[in-house]
């Protein structure tokens, strides 16, 4: 299996985030990519390939994200430094346009004029600081996803996008949960455009990250050509989305499927729910499957509270293989550096070999 990488994914390196009221070391680090790469390379099962630097990432990102959001991400840090911000520092939101304060920003696309206002308008939490290198890595991450998607559309061979920052929390015009561009959504739109019949090119997105992919859900909520299926912790971050009742809207109704699971979920229960999700995808019969691949469901993950073991990842890979679809795996979460490589490898090998 080909594995796509881009060294610019490692430039974004915020020093800290704010969790439970404390300043803690940023969990979403470049070492995550390094550990996975070390586990995949060396024995010929996986072929590491550089993403294509000639891909016009912004053009593809515009199929998913609003132009004002993209311009904000590109320019925010420079504007902040012009206003006196620390060139070595991190730009954080200061206030959020809560709907109980004003409806204005929810209904009209009128971003606040001040940079401090924009930081909250375009972000929903405190996990997406913007540094000098952030936008370079955001582009690189989507480039990796697009390069792997192109491999899928040209050869029909399944591929893995080994990218960061992750994407499934990023919505049309909002960052959050370490995510800026929604790499999976950008790949989905790309695959639909590349296919001979874009309107009948159904895509299924299976999100097995521990957290609900609120961004992916939002982007495709009214879209019947993309089915979103997510397994995630019911009462954990991002807290406001991911219930069973969220089933899509308008023409997209019935094409969004959430499987919220309790804290402490173990291998057997997880795979049982995964089989239900896979059944939904089988009935939809997509042209392509995209997997939002997070291994923060592992028992020792520092921010997840499921109890999956490494053996379960082999089983998950087998279950996904059972769909027999050209499959694009895109990295989302997974924060235990000692096990992330082994778990990702085990899942992909389960998919490749069926064992
Ligand atoms: C990104 B991905 C939980 C706080 C969570 C942000 C988590 C983002 C996860 N107590 N902070 O889905 O792995
Ligand atoms: Zn996650």
CSV table of C-alpha atoms and ligand atoms in Angstrom, one decimal:
chain,number,residue,atom,x,y,z
A,1,UNK,CA,0.0,0.0,0.0
A,2,UNK,CA,1.2,3.5,-0.8
A,3,UNK,CA,1.6,5.9,2.0
A,4,UNK,CA,1.7,9.6,1.2
A,5,UNK,CA,3.8,12.1,3.2
A,6,UNK,CA,5.0,15.7,3.1
A,7,UNK,CA,7.7,17.0,5.5
A,8,UNK,CA,5.9,20.3,5.7
A,9,UNK,CA,3.2,18.6,7.8
A,10,UNK,CA,5.8,18.7,10.7
A,11,UNK,CA,6.3,22.5,10.7
A,12,UNK,CA,3.2,23.3,12.7
A,13,UNK,CA,4.3,22.8,16.3
A,14,UNK,CA,2.3,24.9,18.8
A,15,UNK,CA,4.0,24.6,22.2
A,16,UNK,CA,0.8,24.4,24.3
A,17,UNK,CA,-3.0,24.1,24.4
A,18,UNK,CA,-5.4,24.8,27.2
A,19,UNK,CA,-7.1,21.7,28.7
A,20,UNK,CA,-9.1,21.5,31.9
A,21,UNK,CA,-8.0,25.0,32.7
A,22,UNK,CA,-4.3,24.2,32.5
A,23,UNK,CA,-1.6,25.1,30.0
A,24,UNK,CA,-0.4,21.7,28.8
A,25,UNK,CA,2.0,20.5,26.1
A,26,UNK,CA,0.3,20.3,22.7
A,27,UNK,CA,-0.9,16.7,22.1
A,28,UNK,CA,-1.1,16.9,18.3
A,29,UNK,CA,2.7,16.8,17.6
A,30,UNK,CA,4.9,16.1,14.6
A,31,UNK,CA,6.3,13.0,16.5
A,32,UNK,CA,3.0,11.3,15.8
A,33,UNK,CA,3.9,11.2,12.1
A,34,UNK,CA,7.4,10.1,12.8
A,35,UNK,CA,6.3,7.2,15.0
A,36,UNK,CA,3.8,5.9,12.4
A,37,UNK,CA,6.3,6.2,9.6
A,38,UNK,CA,8.9,4.3,11.6
A,39,UNK,CA,6.3,1.5,12.1
A,40,UNK,CA,5.4,1.4,8.4
A,41,UNK,CA,8.7,1.6,6.6
A,42,UNK,CA,11.5,-0.9,6.2
A,43,UNK,CA,10.0,-4.2,5.2
A,44,UNK,CA,8.4,-3.4,1.8
A,45,UNK,CA,4.7,-3.8,2.8
A,46,UNK,CA,4.2,-0.1,2.6
A,47,UNK,CA,5.7,2.3,0.0
A,48,UNK,CA,6.3,5.8,1.3
A,49,UNK,CA,5.8,8.5,-1.4
A,50,UNK,CA,6.1,12.3,-1.3
A,51,UNK,CA,2.9,14.3,-1.9
A,52,UNK,CA,2.8,16.2,-5.2
A,53,UNK,CA,3.9,19.8,-4.5
A,54,UNK,CA,2.3,20.9,-7.8
A,55,UNK,CA,-1.2,20.3,-6.6
A,56,UNK,CA,-3.2,23.5,-6.3
A,57,UNK,CA,-4.4,22.8,-2.7
A,58,UNK,CA,-6.2,26.1,-2.2
A,59,UNK,CA,-8.3,25.5,-5.3
A,60,UNK,CA,-9.5,22.1,-4.0
A,61,UNK,CA,-9.9,23.5,-0.5
A,62,UNK,CA,-12.4,26.1,-1.9
A,63,UNK,CA,-14.7,23.2,-2.8
A,64,UNK,CA,-15.2,22.7,1.0
A,65,UNK,CA,-14.2,25.8,2.8
A,66,UNK,CA,-15.4,29.4,2.4
A,67,UNK,CA,-13.1,31.9,0.8
A,68,UNK,CA,-13.1,34.2,3.8
A,69,UNK,CA,-12.2,31.4,6.1
A,70,UNK,CA,-9.3,30.3,3.9
A,71,UNK,CA,-8.1,33.9,3.6
A,72,UNK,CA,-8.3,34.3,7.4
A,73,UNK,CA,-6.1,31.1,8.0
A,74,UNK,CA,-3.6,32.3,5.4
A,75,UNK,CA,-3.3,35.9,6.7
A,76,UNK,CA,-4.1,35.8,10.5
A,77,UNK,CA,-0.7,35.2,11.9
A,78,UNK,CA,1.0,38.0,9.7
A,79,UNK,CA,-1.7,40.5,10.7
A,80,UNK,CA,-1.3,39.5,14.4
A,81,UNK,CA,2.5,40.2,14.2
A,82,UNK,CA,1.8,43.5,12.5
A,83,UNK,CA,-0.4,44.4,15.5
A,84,UNK,CA,2.4,43.6,17.9
A,85,UNK,CA,1.9,39.8,18.3
A,86,UNK,CA,5.0,37.7,19.1
A,87,UNK,CA,6.5,36.3,15.9
A,88,UNK,CA,7.5,33.2,17.9
A,89,UNK,CA,4.2,33.0,19.6
A,90,UNK,CA,0.7,31.5,19.1
A,91,UNK,CA,-2.5,33.3,18.1
A,92,UNK,CA,-5.4,32.1,20.2
A,93,UNK,CA,-9.1,33.1,20.1
A,94,UNK,CA,-10.2,35.6,22.7
A,95,UNK,CA,-14.0,35.6,22.4
A,96,UNK,CA,-16.5,33.4,20.6
A,97,UNK,CA,-19.6,34.8,18.9
A,98,UNK,CA,-22.0,32.8,21.1
A,99,UNK,CA,-25.5,32.8,19.6
A,100,UNK,CA,-26.9,34.0,23.0
A,101,UNK,CA,-25.0,37.2,22.6
A,102,UNK,CA,-25.7,37.8,18.9
A,103,UNK,CA,-27.5,36.1,16.1
A,104,UNK,CA,-25.8,38.3,13.6
A,105,UNK,CA,-22.9,36.1,12.7
A,106,UNK,CA,-25.0,32.9,12.6
A,107,UNK,CA,-27.3,34.3,9.9
A,108,UNK,CA,-25.2,36.8,7.9
A,109,UNK,CA,-21.8,36.1,6.5
A,110,UNK,CA,-20.3,39.2,8.1
A,111,UNK,CA,-17.1,38.4,9.9
A,112,UNK,CA,-16.0,40.9,12.6
A,113,UNK,CA,-13.6,43.4,11.3
A,114,UNK,CA,-11.0,43.2,14.1
A,115,UNK,CA,-8.5,40.4,14.1
A,116,UNK,CA,-9.4,39.4,17.7
A,117,UNK,CA,-13.0,39.1,16.7
A,118,UNK,CA,-12.1,36.9,13.7
A,119,UNK,CA,-10.0,34.6,15.9
A,120,UNK,CA,-13.2,33.5,17.7
A,121,UNK,CA,-15.5,33.8,14.6
A,122,UNK,CA,-13.4,31.2,12.7
A,123,UNK,CA,-12.7,28.8,15.6
A,124,UNK,CA,-14.8,27.0,18.2
A,125,UNK,CA,-12.3,26.1,20.9
A,126,UNK,CA,-8.8,26.6,22.4
A,127,UNK,CA,-7.0,23.7,20.6
A,128,UNK,CA,-6.2,25.5,17.3
A,129,UNK,CA,-3.5,28.1,18.0
A,130,UNK,CA,-2.0,29.6,14.8
A,131,UNK,CA,1.8,29.9,14.6
A,132,UNK,CA,4.1,31.2,11.9
A,133,UNK,CA,4.2,27.8,10.2
A,134,UNK,CA,0.6,26.7,10.8
A,135,UNK,CA,-0.8,27.5,7.3
A,136,UNK,CA,2.1,25.8,5.6
A,137,UNK,CA,1.3,22.6,7.4
A,138,UNK,CA,-2.4,23.0,6.8
A,139,UNK,CA,-1.8,23.1,3.1
A,140,UNK,CA,0.7,20.2,3.3
A,141,UNK,CA,-1.8,18.1,5.1
A,142,UNK,CA,-4.5,18.6,2.5
A,143,UNK,CA,-1.9,18.0,-0.2
A,144,UNK,CA,-1.1,14.6,1.3
A,145,UNK,CA,-4.8,13.7,1.4
A,146,UNK,CA,-5.3,14.9,-2.3
A,147,UNK,CA,-2.2,13.0,-3.5
A,148,UNK,CA,-3.5,9.8,-1.9
A,149,UNK,CA,-7.0,10.4,-3.4
A,150,UNK,CA,-5.4,10.9,-6.8
A,151,UNK,CA,-3.7,7.5,-6.4
A,152,UNK,CA,-7.1,6.0,-5.6
A,153,UNK,CA,-8.8,7.5,-8.6
A,154,UNK,CA,-6.0,6.7,-11.1
A,155,UNK,CA,-5.1,3.2,-10.0
A,156,UNK,CA,-8.0,2.1,-7.9
A,157,UNK,CA,-5.5,1.1,-5.3
A,158,UNK,CA,-6.2,1.9,-1.7
A,159,UNK,CA,-3.8,4.4,-0.1
A,160,UNK,CA,-3.0,6.0,3.3
A,161,UNK,CA,-2.6,9.8,3.8
A,162,UNK,CA,-0.1,10.1,6.7
A,163,UNK,CA,-0.9,13.7,7.4
A,164,UNK,CA,-1.3,16.3,10.1
A,165,UNK,CA,-2.9,18.6,11.3
A,166,UNK,CA,-6.0,16.3,11.3
A,167,UNK,CA,-9.2,17.5,9.7
A,168,UNK,CA,-12.5,16.0,10.9
A,169,UNK,CA,-13.5,18.8,13.3
A,170,UNK,CA,-13.0,21.5,10.7
A,171,UNK,CA,-16.2,22.8,9.2
A,172,UNK,CA,-17.0,25.0,6.2
A,173,UNK,CA,-15.7,28.1,8.0
A,174,UNK,CA,-14.4,27.0,11.4
A,175,UNK,CA,-11.4,25.4,12.9
A,176,UNK,CA,-11.3,23.4,16.2
A,177,UNK,CA,-10.0,20.2,17.7
A,178,UNK,CA,-6.5,20.6,16.2
A,179,UNK,CA,-8.2,20.7,12.7
A,180,UNK,CA,-8.0,23.6,10.2
A,181,UNK,CA,-8.8,22.1,6.7
A,182,UNK,CA,-11.0,19.1,6.5
A,183,UNK,CA,-8.7,16.8,4.6
A,184,UNK,CA,-11.2,14.0,4.2
A,185,UNK,CA,-13.9,16.3,2.9
A,186,UNK,CA,-11.4,17.9,0.4
A,187,UNK,CA,-10.5,14.4,-0.8
A,188,UNK,CA,-14.1,13.4,-1.2
A,189,UNK,CA,-14.9,16.5,-3.3
A,190,UNK,CA,-11.8,15.8,-5.4
A,191,UNK,CA,-12.8,12.2,-6.0
A,192,UNK,CA,-16.3,13.2,-7.1
A,193,UNK,CA,-14.8,15.8,-9.5
A,194,UNK,CA,-12.4,13.3,-11.0
A,195,UNK,CA,-14.9,10.6,-11.5
A,196,UNK,CA,-16.7,10.4,-14.9
A,197,UNK,CA,-20.1,10.9,-13.3
A,198,UNK,CA,-19.6,13.3,-10.4
A,199,UNK,CA,-23.3,13.4,-9.3
A,200,UNK,CA,-23.6,9.6,-9.2
A,201,UNK,CA,-20.1,9.1,-7.5
A,202,UNK,CA,-21.3,8.2,-4.1
A,203,UNK,CA,-18.7,8.4,-1.3
A,204,UNK,CA,-18.9,6.9,2.1
A,205,UNK,CA,-16.9,8.4,5.0
A,206,UNK,CA,-16.3,6.0,7.9
A,207,UNK,CA,-15.0,8.0,10.9
A,208,UNK,CA,-13.4,5.7,13.5
A,209,UNK,CA,-11.6,8.4,15.5
A,210,UNK,CA,-12.6,8.5,19.2
A,211,UNK,CA,-14.1,11.9,18.7
A,212,UNK,CA,-17.2,12.8,16.6
A,213,UNK,CA,-16.2,14.5,13.3
A,214,UNK,CA,-18.5,17.4,13.7
A,215,UNK,CA,-16.9,19.2,10.7
A,216,UNK,CA,-17.3,16.4,8.3
A,217,UNK,CA,-20.9,16.0,9.4
A,218,UNK,CA,-21.6,19.7,8.9
A,219,UNK,CA,-20.0,19.8,5.4
A,220,UNK,CA,-22.1,16.9,4.0
A,221,UNK,CA,-25.2,17.2,6.2
A,222,UNK,CA,-27.5,18.1,3.3
A,223,UNK,CA,-25.7,16.1,0.7
A,224,UNK,CA,-27.1,12.7,-0.4
A,225,UNK,CA,-24.0,11.8,-2.4
A,226,UNK,CA,-21.9,11.5,0.7
A,227,UNK,CA,-22.8,9.2,3.5
A,228,UNK,CA,-21.1,9.9,6.9
A,229,UNK,CA,-20.9,7.2,9.5
A,230,UNK,CA,-19.2,7.9,12.8
A,231,UNK,CA,-18.4,5.8,15.9
A,232,UNK,CA,-17.3,8.0,18.8
A,233,UNK,CA,-17.5,8.6,22.5
A,234,UNK,CA,-21.0,9.8,23.4
A,235,UNK,CA,-20.2,12.3,26.2
A,236,UNK,CA,-16.8,13.5,25.2
A,237,UNK,CA,-15.5,16.3,23.0
A,238,UNK,CA,-16.8,18.1,20.9
A,239,UNK,CA,-19.8,17.8,23.2
A,240,UNK,CA,-22.5,19.4,21.0
A,241,UNK,CA,-22.8,17.0,18.1
A,242,UNK,CA,-22.8,13.3,17.4
A,243,UNK,CA,-26.2,12.1,18.7
A,244,UNK,CA,-28.2,9.4,16.9
A,245,UNK,CA,-30.9,12.0,16.2
A,246,UNK,CA,-28.6,13.8,13.8
A,247,UNK,CA,-29.5,12.0,10.5
A,248,UNK,CA,-29.0,14.7,7.9
A,249,UNK,CA,-31.1,17.5,6.5
A,250,UNK,CA,-33.2,18.0,3.4
A,251,UNK,CA,-31.9,15.8,0.5
A,252,UNK,CA,-29.2,14.6,3.0
A,253,UNK,CA,-31.7,13.2,5.4
A,254,UNK,CA,-30.9,9.5,6.1
A,255,UNK,CA,-27.3,9.9,4.9
A,256,UNK,CA,-25.7,10.8,8.3
A,257,UNK,CA,-25.3,8.0,10.9
A,258,UNK,CA,-23.9,8.5,14.3
A,259,UNK,CA,-23.0,5.6,16.7
A,260,UNK,CA,-22.3,7.2,20.1
A,261,UNK,CA,-20.6,4.8,22.5
A,262,UNK,CA,-20.0,4.8,26.3
A,263,UNK,CA,-16.7,5.5,28.0
A,264,UNK,CA,-14.8,2.3,28.6
A,265,UNK,CA,-16.0,0.7,25.3
A,266,UNK,CA,-14.0,-2.6,24.7
A,267,UNK,CA,-13.1,-4.5,21.6
A,268,UNK,CA,-16.2,-6.7,21.3
A,269,UNK,CA,-18.8,-4.0,21.7
A,270,UNK,CA,-16.8,-1.7,19.4
A,271,UNK,CA,-16.6,-4.2,16.6
A,272,UNK,CA,-20.3,-5.0,17.0
A,273,UNK,CA,-21.2,-1.3,16.4
A,274,UNK,CA,-18.6,-1.1,13.6
A,275,UNK,CA,-20.4,-3.9,11.8
A,276,UNK,CA,-23.6,-2.0,12.0
A,277,UNK,CA,-21.9,1.1,10.5
A,278,UNK,CA,-20.4,-1.0,7.8
A,279,UNK,CA,-23.8,-2.4,6.9
A,280,UNK,CA,-25.1,1.1,6.3
A,281,UNK,CA,-22.2,1.7,4.0
A,282,UNK,CA,-22.7,-1.6,2.2
A,283,UNK,CA,-26.3,-0.7,1.5
A,284,UNK,CA,-25.3,2.8,0.2
A,285,UNK,CA,-22.8,1.1,-2.1
A,286,UNK,CA,-20.4,4.0,-2.7
A,287,UNK,CA,-17.8,4.3,-5.4
A,288,UNK,CA,-15.2,5.0,-2.8
A,289,UNK,CA,-14.7,4.7,0.9
A,290,UNK,CA,-12.8,7.2,2.9
A,291,UNK,CA,-11.8,6.3,6.5
A,292,UNK,CA,-11.1,9.0,9.0
A,293,UNK,CA,-8.5,6.9,10.9
A,294,UNK,CA,-7.9,7.8,14.5
A,295,UNK,CA,-6.3,5.4,17.0
A,296,UNK,CA,-7.2,7.5,20.0
A,297,UNK,CA,-9.7,4.7,20.8
A,298,UNK,CA,-6.7,2.8,22.2
A,299,UNK,CA,-6.7,1.8,25.9
A,300,UNK,CA,-3.7,4.0,26.8
A,301,UNK,CA,-4.6,7.1,24.7
A,302,UNK,CA,-4.0,10.2,26.9
A,303,UNK,CA,-7.2,12.0,25.8
A,304,UNK,CA,-9.5,9.1,24.8
A,305,UNK,CA,-11.5,6.8,27.2
A,306,UNK,CA,-12.2,3.7,25.2
A,307,UNK,CA,-10.4,0.4,26.0
A,308,UNK,CA,-9.5,-1.0,22.6
A,309,UNK,CA,-6.5,-3.3,22.4
A,310,UNK,CA,-4.0,-3.7,19.5
A,311,UNK,CA,-5.7,-6.9,18.4
A,312,UNK,CA,-8.9,-5.0,17.8
A,313,UNK,CA,-7.2,-2.8,15.1
A,314,UNK,CA,-6.5,-6.0,13.1
A,315,UNK,CA,-10.2,-6.9,13.4
A,316,UNK,CA,-11.3,-3.3,12.4
A,317,UNK,CA,-9.1,-3.5,9.3
A,318,UNK,CA,-10.7,-6.9,8.4
A,319,UNK,CA,-14.2,-5.5,8.8
A,320,UNK,CA,-13.4,-2.5,6.6
A,321,UNK,CA,-11.8,-4.9,4.0
A,322,UNK,CA,-15.1,-6.7,3.9
A,323,UNK,CA,-16.7,-3.8,2.0
A,324,UNK,CA,-14.3,-4.4,-1.0
A,325,UNK,CA,-14.2,-0.8,-1.9
A,326,UNK,CA,-11.2,1.3,-3.1
A,327,UNK,CA,-10.4,2.9,0.2
A,328,UNK,CA,-8.6,6.1,1.2
A,329,UNK,CA,-7.3,6.1,4.8
A,330,UNK,CA,-6.6,9.6,6.2
A,331,UNK,CA,-5.0,10.1,9.6
A,332,UNK,CA,-7.0,11.9,12.3
A,333,UNK,CA,-6.2,11.4,16.0
A,334,UNK,CA,-4.2,9.1,18.2
A,335,UNK,CA,-1.9,10.6,20.8
A,336,UNK,CA,0.0,7.8,22.6
A,337,UNK,CA,3.3,8.0,20.9
A,338,UNK,CA,4.5,4.6,22.2
A,339,UNK,CA,1.6,2.7,20.5
A,340,UNK,CA,0.3,4.9,17.6
A,341,UNK,CA,2.7,3.3,15.0
A,342,UNK,CA,1.9,-0.3,15.9
A,343,UNK,CA,-1.8,0.3,16.0
A,344,UNK,CA,-2.0,2.1,12.7
A,345,UNK,CA,0.1,-0.6,11.1
A,346,UNK,CA,-2.0,-3.4,12.6
A,347,UNK,CA,-5.2,-1.8,11.2
A,348,UNK,CA,-3.8,-1.3,7.7
A,349,UNK,CA,-2.3,-4.9,7.7
A,350,UNK,CA,-5.7,-6.2,8.8
A,351,UNK,CA,-7.2,-4.4,5.8
A,352,UNK,CA,-4.6,-5.6,3.3
A,353,UNK,CA,-4.4,-9.2,4.3
A,354,UNK,CA,-7.7,-9.9,5.9
A,355,UNK,CA,-6.0,-11.6,8.8
B,1,LIG,C1,-8.9,15.8,17.8
B,1,LIG,B1,-9.1,14.5,17.1
B,1,LIG,C2,-11.1,16.8,25.8
B,1,LIG,C3,-10.5,18.1,25.3
B,1,LIG,C4,-10.3,17.9,23.8
B,1,LIG,C5,-9.5,18.7,21.7
B,1,LIG,C6,-9.5,17.3,21.2
B,1,LIG,C7,-9.3,17.2,19.8
B,1,LIG,C8,-9.3,15.8,19.2
B,1,LIG,N1,-11.2,16.8,27.3
B,1,LIG,N2,-9.5,18.8,23.2
B,1,LIG,O1,-10.5,14.1,16.9
B,1,LIG,O2,-8.4,13.4,17.6
B,2,LIG,ZN1,-9.9,12.1,18.1
